[in-house]
Amino acid sequence: MGSVASNRAQAPLVLSLDVGSSSLRVSLYDRNGDSLEGSECRTEYHLDTTPDGGVEKDPEELFGIVVDAIDQVLQAAGEQAQEIKGVAIDTFWHSLMGVDKNYQPLTPLFSWADTRSAAAAEQLRRELDVKAIHSRTGCLIHPTYFPAKLRWLATSQPVIYRRVTRWLSFGEYLYLKLFNECEVSISMASGTGLLDQNKRDWDAELLEFLKVTPDQLSPLGDVDKPQTGRLKEEFARRWPILTEVPWFPAIGDGAAGNLGSGCFSADRIAVMVGTSGAMRVCFAADKVEVPEGLWCYHADWRRFVIGGALSEGGNFFAWTRQTFQLPELGEVEQELGKMEPDGHGLTVLPFLTGERSPGWVAEARAAIVGLSLSTQPIEILRAGIESIAYRFGLVHQILEKCTPEAKQIVASGGALLHSPAWMQILADVLNRPVVASAEGETTSRGAALLALEQLGVFGPVNADKTATPALGGAGIERASFDFGQTFYPNAARHTRYAAAMQRQQELYKKLVMS
């Protein structure tokens, strides 16, 4: 519901750690899910890149950034920190690192965007029943996920690979550093490509094929079993106020984004555009059927998250502005808003870092077709953001089939919310109203809301974790959410965009699939 002055905050408070791929936010939230004014510490950082497609981070450096930020927020909170009754965590999905028997890092933290395992993914696709793997794990054989990265590391760094005793994500490494033991939430495990989504357990067949044993992965847990009173001595001394409160295991940032924007039922779709993009629907169910072209993960034990992810979003916007030296954002936005739909004569494939949903061709690369001497840089930008909207359109077409009740689309992410022109383009392409989330940082709020749910703030949660709670009956469904402007589609613009979207698909078939 936004932010609240610290003297009006209602206990209990939750400390929320939001570890993204480009920044960390540590914030305090009250029982209503309102962030406390002046309580946030935000630290920006960059992942390291290599010429051969590597995208990685030193896990020790990232852990140090988290610790320092917690220090700052607790200091700013003063005596009000006494009201903290839980620590919520979300981290970026699909990160992978290896540690030795002493829990010391043997590898960097590899990002989902690291494409060095593309050849390994291609090899695995020839060796495995890809459709069967996708139907069980909800993940494609793609450099994003663990199977391809593990195969790549086994062949490219065999000595280090053999020394690794456990493969884990950054959320688990954070737990390891704080508690000297590992646990992976069902949410983080669901994004590895190694979990059977409906059985909610590691996929035994795939692990056997990859020659990975279950004890090389972290024990599976969930947010209903946090760590309490077990902080290592150095951190117990550092944060005495946090020693006896529950630390909830990390959940995936995408799942947290849905929860924080109010998109946790099958009638509401979340679309997020930050550095990259995603379109997701989250709902409670006993089991699901994974739709072709999309992925399926978990928010927690009972909530599934189905959707698609784009490697492009604000990164394409930023690349275009920088490359063509476009003016300040305000002027750019004004010019974008004046332009006609698909009025530039360009067809764009926006794959600066390869394709994810729905085709999952990692080696795909960007293309701009139709350039002439009269083409202006602002037209390239407009064509680029339209092209990303078309990719969302393809994901939306698949989501409509598996969740036909999903009529409302809620937008979040700075790149999208700061561009009314892009919001209108998206509404016109999807032919659905798109409403802006007014919740600010939906990801950190989502993690906090899930923690508040476990603390019983919103009422009891069904003890049977596989059962579907009645909406409004319990848990996070009782939280309140604020929304901003709604962008309504225009039928004539939708028709023009539908033709342009078809043109993009024809180019895709020629350049990517041929």
GROMACS .gro file of C-alpha atoms in nm, residues 96-304:
model
  209
   96LEU     CA    1   2.446  -2.131  -0.950
   97MET     CA    2   2.770  -2.173  -0.759
   98GLY     CA    3   2.973  -2.460  -0.615
   99VAL     CA    4   3.133  -2.495  -0.270
  100ASP     CA    5   3.384  -2.743  -0.130
  101LYS     CA    6   3.355  -2.967   0.176
  102ASN     CA    7   3.438  -2.670   0.399
  103TYR     CA    8   3.164  -2.462   0.232
  104GLN     CA    9   3.419  -2.238   0.062
  105PRO     CA   10   3.332  -2.111  -0.287
  106LEU     CA   11   3.503  -2.296  -0.571
  107THR     CA   12   3.326  -2.108  -0.850
  108PRO     CA   13   3.186  -1.761  -0.905
  109LEU     CA   14   2.813  -1.710  -0.878
  110PHE     CA   15   2.686  -1.772  -1.231
  111SER     CA   16   2.386  -1.566  -1.343
  112TRP     CA   17   2.092  -1.689  -1.548
  113ALA     CA   18   2.226  -1.462  -1.823
  114ASP     CA   19   2.553  -1.655  -1.853
  115THR     CA   20   2.545  -1.822  -2.198
  116ARG     CA   21   2.871  -2.016  -2.189
  117SER     CA   22   2.674  -2.337  -2.150
  118ALA     CA   23   2.489  -2.293  -2.481
  119ALA     CA   24   2.681  -2.575  -2.653
  120ALA     CA   25   2.623  -2.800  -2.352
  121ALA     CA   26   2.251  -2.724  -2.370
  122GLU     CA   27   2.244  -2.816  -2.737
  123GLN     CA   28   2.419  -3.145  -2.659
  124LEU     CA   29   2.173  -3.224  -2.381
  125ARG     CA   30   1.880  -3.155  -2.611
  126ARG     CA   31   2.011  -3.430  -2.841
  127GLU     CA   32   2.051  -3.675  -2.552
  128LEU     CA   33   1.731  -3.615  -2.352
  129ASP     CA   34   1.357  -3.628  -2.408
  130VAL     CA   35   1.316  -3.252  -2.392
  131LYS     CA   36   0.936  -3.253  -2.378
  132ALA     CA   37   0.931  -3.503  -2.092
  133ILE     CA   38   1.189  -3.302  -1.898
  134HIS     CA   39   0.990  -2.983  -1.952
  135SER     CA   40   0.662  -3.144  -1.844
  136ARG     CA   41   0.820  -3.260  -1.516
  137THR     CA   42   1.060  -2.979  -1.426
  138GLY     CA   43   0.879  -2.686  -1.585
  139CYS     CA   44   1.212  -2.578  -1.735
  140LEU     CA   45   1.361  -2.602  -2.081
  141ILE     CA   46   1.706  -2.738  -2.155
  142HIS     CA   47   1.867  -2.396  -2.187
  143PRO     CA   48   2.176  -2.211  -2.055
  144THR     CA   49   1.950  -2.041  -1.799
  145TYR     CA   50   1.914  -2.359  -1.594
  146PHE     CA   51   2.136  -2.594  -1.394
  147PRO     CA   52   2.153  -2.900  -1.626
  148ALA     CA   53   2.333  -2.713  -1.904
  149LYS     CA   54   2.561  -2.524  -1.664
  150LEU     CA   55   2.655  -2.842  -1.479
  151ARG     CA   56   2.739  -3.021  -1.805
  152TRP     CA   57   2.946  -2.722  -1.918
  153LEU     CA   58   3.137  -2.703  -1.591
  154ALA     CA   59   3.197  -3.079  -1.587
  155THR     CA   60   3.369  -3.060  -1.926
  156SER     CA   61   3.534  -2.716  -1.909
  157GLN     CA   62   3.655  -2.727  -1.548
  158PRO     CA   63   3.665  -3.097  -1.453
  159VAL     CA   64   3.910  -3.059  -1.162
  160ILE     CA   65   3.703  -2.791  -0.992
  161TYR     CA   66   3.382  -2.976  -1.077
  162ARG     CA   67   3.498  -3.289  -0.896
  163ARG     CA   68   3.589  -3.086  -0.586
  164VAL     CA   69   3.241  -2.936  -0.552
  165THR     CA   70   3.046  -3.102  -0.274
  166ARG     CA   71   2.733  -2.889  -0.308
  167TRP     CA   72   2.569  -2.684  -0.583
  168LEU     CA   73   2.358  -2.397  -0.461
  169SER     CA   74   2.206  -2.059  -0.534
  170PHE     CA   75   2.299  -1.732  -0.368
  171GLY     CA   76   2.002  -1.757  -0.131
  172GLU     CA   77   2.138  -2.085   0.002
  173TYR     CA   78   2.490  -1.942   0.023
  174LEU     CA   79   2.352  -1.655   0.230
  175TYR     CA   80   2.197  -1.908   0.467
  176LEU     CA   81   2.522  -2.104   0.473
  177LYS     CA   82   2.722  -1.798   0.575
  178LEU     CA   83   2.472  -1.697   0.842
  179PHE     CA   84   2.379  -2.035   0.990
  180ASN     CA   85   2.653  -2.271   0.872
  181GLU     CA   86   2.395  -2.496   0.710
  182CYS     CA   87   2.202  -2.507   0.384
  183GLU     CA   88   1.838  -2.523   0.298
  184VAL     CA   89   1.671  -2.442  -0.032
  185SER     CA   90   1.311  -2.328  -0.050
  186ILE     CA   91   1.077  -2.501  -0.292
  187SER     CA   92   1.066  -2.166  -0.473
  188MET     CA   93   1.440  -2.142  -0.539
  189ALA     CA   94   1.464  -2.515  -0.618
  190SER     CA   95   1.184  -2.480  -0.873
  191GLY     CA   96   1.399  -2.249  -1.084
  192THR     CA   97   1.694  -2.487  -1.115
  193GLY     CA   98   1.559  -2.719  -1.384
  194LEU     CA   99   1.620  -3.013  -1.148
  195LEU     CA  100   1.291  -3.019  -0.953
  196ASP     CA  101   0.980  -3.219  -1.036
  197GLN     CA  102   0.725  -2.938  -0.995
  198ASN     CA  103   0.422  -3.153  -0.917
  199LYS     CA  104   0.602  -3.404  -0.693
  200ARG     CA  105   0.780  -3.114  -0.523
  201ASP     CA  106   1.101  -3.314  -0.505
  202TRP     CA  107   1.429  -3.340  -0.693
  203ASP     CA  108   1.382  -3.514  -1.029
  204ALA     CA  109   1.551  -3.850  -0.969
  205GLU     CA  110   1.568  -3.947  -1.337
  206LEU     CA  111   1.739  -3.626  -1.442
  207LEU     CA  112   1.980  -3.629  -1.148
  208GLU     CA  113   2.083  -3.984  -1.233
  209PHE     CA  114   2.144  -3.887  -1.595
  210LEU     CA  115   2.357  -3.587  -1.490
  211LYS     CA  116   2.539  -3.798  -1.230
  212VAL     CA  117   2.440  -3.554  -0.957
  213THR     CA  118   2.339  -3.700  -0.622
  214PRO     CA  119   2.069  -3.545  -0.400
  215ASP     CA  120   2.325  -3.474  -0.128
  216GLN     CA  121   2.510  -3.248  -0.376
  217LEU     CA  122   2.201  -3.027  -0.363
  218SER     CA  123   2.056  -2.855  -0.059
  219PRO     CA  124   1.779  -3.017   0.147
  220LEU     CA  125   1.438  -2.900   0.032
  221GLY     CA  126   1.242  -2.674   0.266
  222ASP     CA  127   0.979  -2.404   0.255
  223VAL     CA  128   0.894  -2.073   0.415
  224ASP     CA  129   0.696  -2.249   0.689
  225LYS     CA  130   1.023  -2.372   0.845
  226PRO     CA  131   1.251  -2.070   0.897
  227GLN     CA  132   1.576  -2.063   1.091
  228THR     CA  133   1.533  -1.920   1.441
  229GLY     CA  134   1.790  -1.862   1.713
  230ARG     CA  135   2.077  -2.021   1.520
  231LEU     CA  136   2.274  -1.728   1.380
  232LYS     CA  137   2.649  -1.787   1.385
  233GLU     CA  138   2.817  -1.614   1.676
  234GLU     CA  139   2.977  -1.336   1.473
  235PHE     CA  140   2.639  -1.231   1.331
  236ALA     CA  141   2.454  -1.283   1.659
  237ARG     CA  142   2.696  -1.032   1.814
  238ARG     CA  143   2.660  -0.801   1.517
  239TRP     CA  144   2.277  -0.811   1.508
  240PRO     CA  145   2.153  -0.913   1.854
  241ILE     CA  146   1.809  -0.784   1.761
  242LEU     CA  147   1.785  -1.050   1.488
  243THR     CA  148   1.912  -1.351   1.680
  244GLU     CA  149   1.575  -1.482   1.801
  245VAL     CA  150   1.356  -1.389   1.505
  246PRO     CA  151   1.279  -1.631   1.219
  247TRP     CA  152   1.488  -1.597   0.903
  248PHE     CA  153   1.274  -1.727   0.618
  249PRO     CA  154   1.453  -1.909   0.333
  250ALA     CA  155   1.493  -1.714   0.011
  251ILE     CA  156   1.222  -1.727  -0.254
  252GLY     CA  157   1.258  -1.641  -0.622
  253ASP     CA  158   1.241  -1.273  -0.705
  254GLY     CA  159   0.985  -1.328  -0.979
  255ALA     CA  160   0.747  -1.502  -0.741
  256ALA     CA  161   0.796  -1.224  -0.488
  257GLY     CA  162   0.713  -0.969  -0.758
  258ASN     CA  163   0.378  -1.134  -0.824
  259LEU     CA  164   0.291  -1.150  -0.455
  260GLY     CA  165   0.394  -0.790  -0.396
  261SER     CA  166   0.179  -0.657  -0.680
  262GLY     CA  167  -0.131  -0.854  -0.579
  263CYS     CA  168  -0.101  -1.109  -0.859
  264PHE     CA  169  -0.148  -1.437  -0.673
  265SER     CA  170  -0.466  -1.570  -0.833
  266ALA     CA  171  -0.535  -1.708  -1.180
  267ASP     CA  172  -0.743  -1.407  -1.286
  268ARG     CA  173  -0.455  -1.159  -1.275
  269ILE     CA  174  -0.132  -1.157  -1.480
  270ALA     CA  175   0.180  -0.969  -1.374
  271VAL     CA  176   0.406  -0.819  -1.638
  272MET     CA  177   0.739  -0.678  -1.526
  273VAL     CA  178   0.998  -0.489  -1.725
  274GLY     CA  179   1.318  -0.400  -1.548
  275THR     CA  180   1.654  -0.486  -1.698
  276SER     CA  181   1.485  -0.792  -1.847
  277GLY     CA  182   1.117  -0.879  -1.870
  278ALA     CA  183   0.871  -1.139  -1.747
  279MET     CA  184   0.501  -1.220  -1.765
  280ARG     CA  185   0.367  -1.446  -1.490
  281VAL     CA  186   0.051  -1.582  -1.332
  282CYS     CA  187   0.060  -1.720  -0.977
  283PHE     CA  188  -0.204  -1.940  -0.816
  284ALA     CA  189  -0.250  -2.213  -0.556
  285ALA     CA  190  -0.308  -2.566  -0.686
  286ASP     CA  191  -0.231  -2.928  -0.608
  287LYS     CA  192  -0.069  -2.981  -0.949
  288VAL     CA  193  -0.041  -2.820  -1.290
  289GLU     CA  194   0.018  -2.906  -1.653
  290VAL     CA  195   0.315  -2.710  -1.787
  291PRO     CA  196   0.226  -2.527  -2.112
  292GLU     CA  197   0.463  -2.559  -2.407
  293GLY     CA  198   0.698  -2.263  -2.447
  294LEU     CA  199   0.655  -2.136  -2.091
  295TRP     CA  200   0.815  -2.224  -1.760
  296CYS     CA  201   0.664  -2.333  -1.430
  297TYR     CA  202   0.811  -2.257  -1.088
  298HIS     CA  203   0.682  -2.217  -0.731
  299ALA     CA  204   0.627  -1.918  -0.504
  300ASP     CA  205   0.593  -2.155  -0.209
  301TRP     CA  206   0.479  -2.513  -0.157
  302ARG     CA  207   0.118  -2.450  -0.260
  303ARG     CA  208   0.154  -2.166  -0.511
  304PHE     CA  209   0.273  -2.225  -0.867
   0.00000   0.00000   0.00000
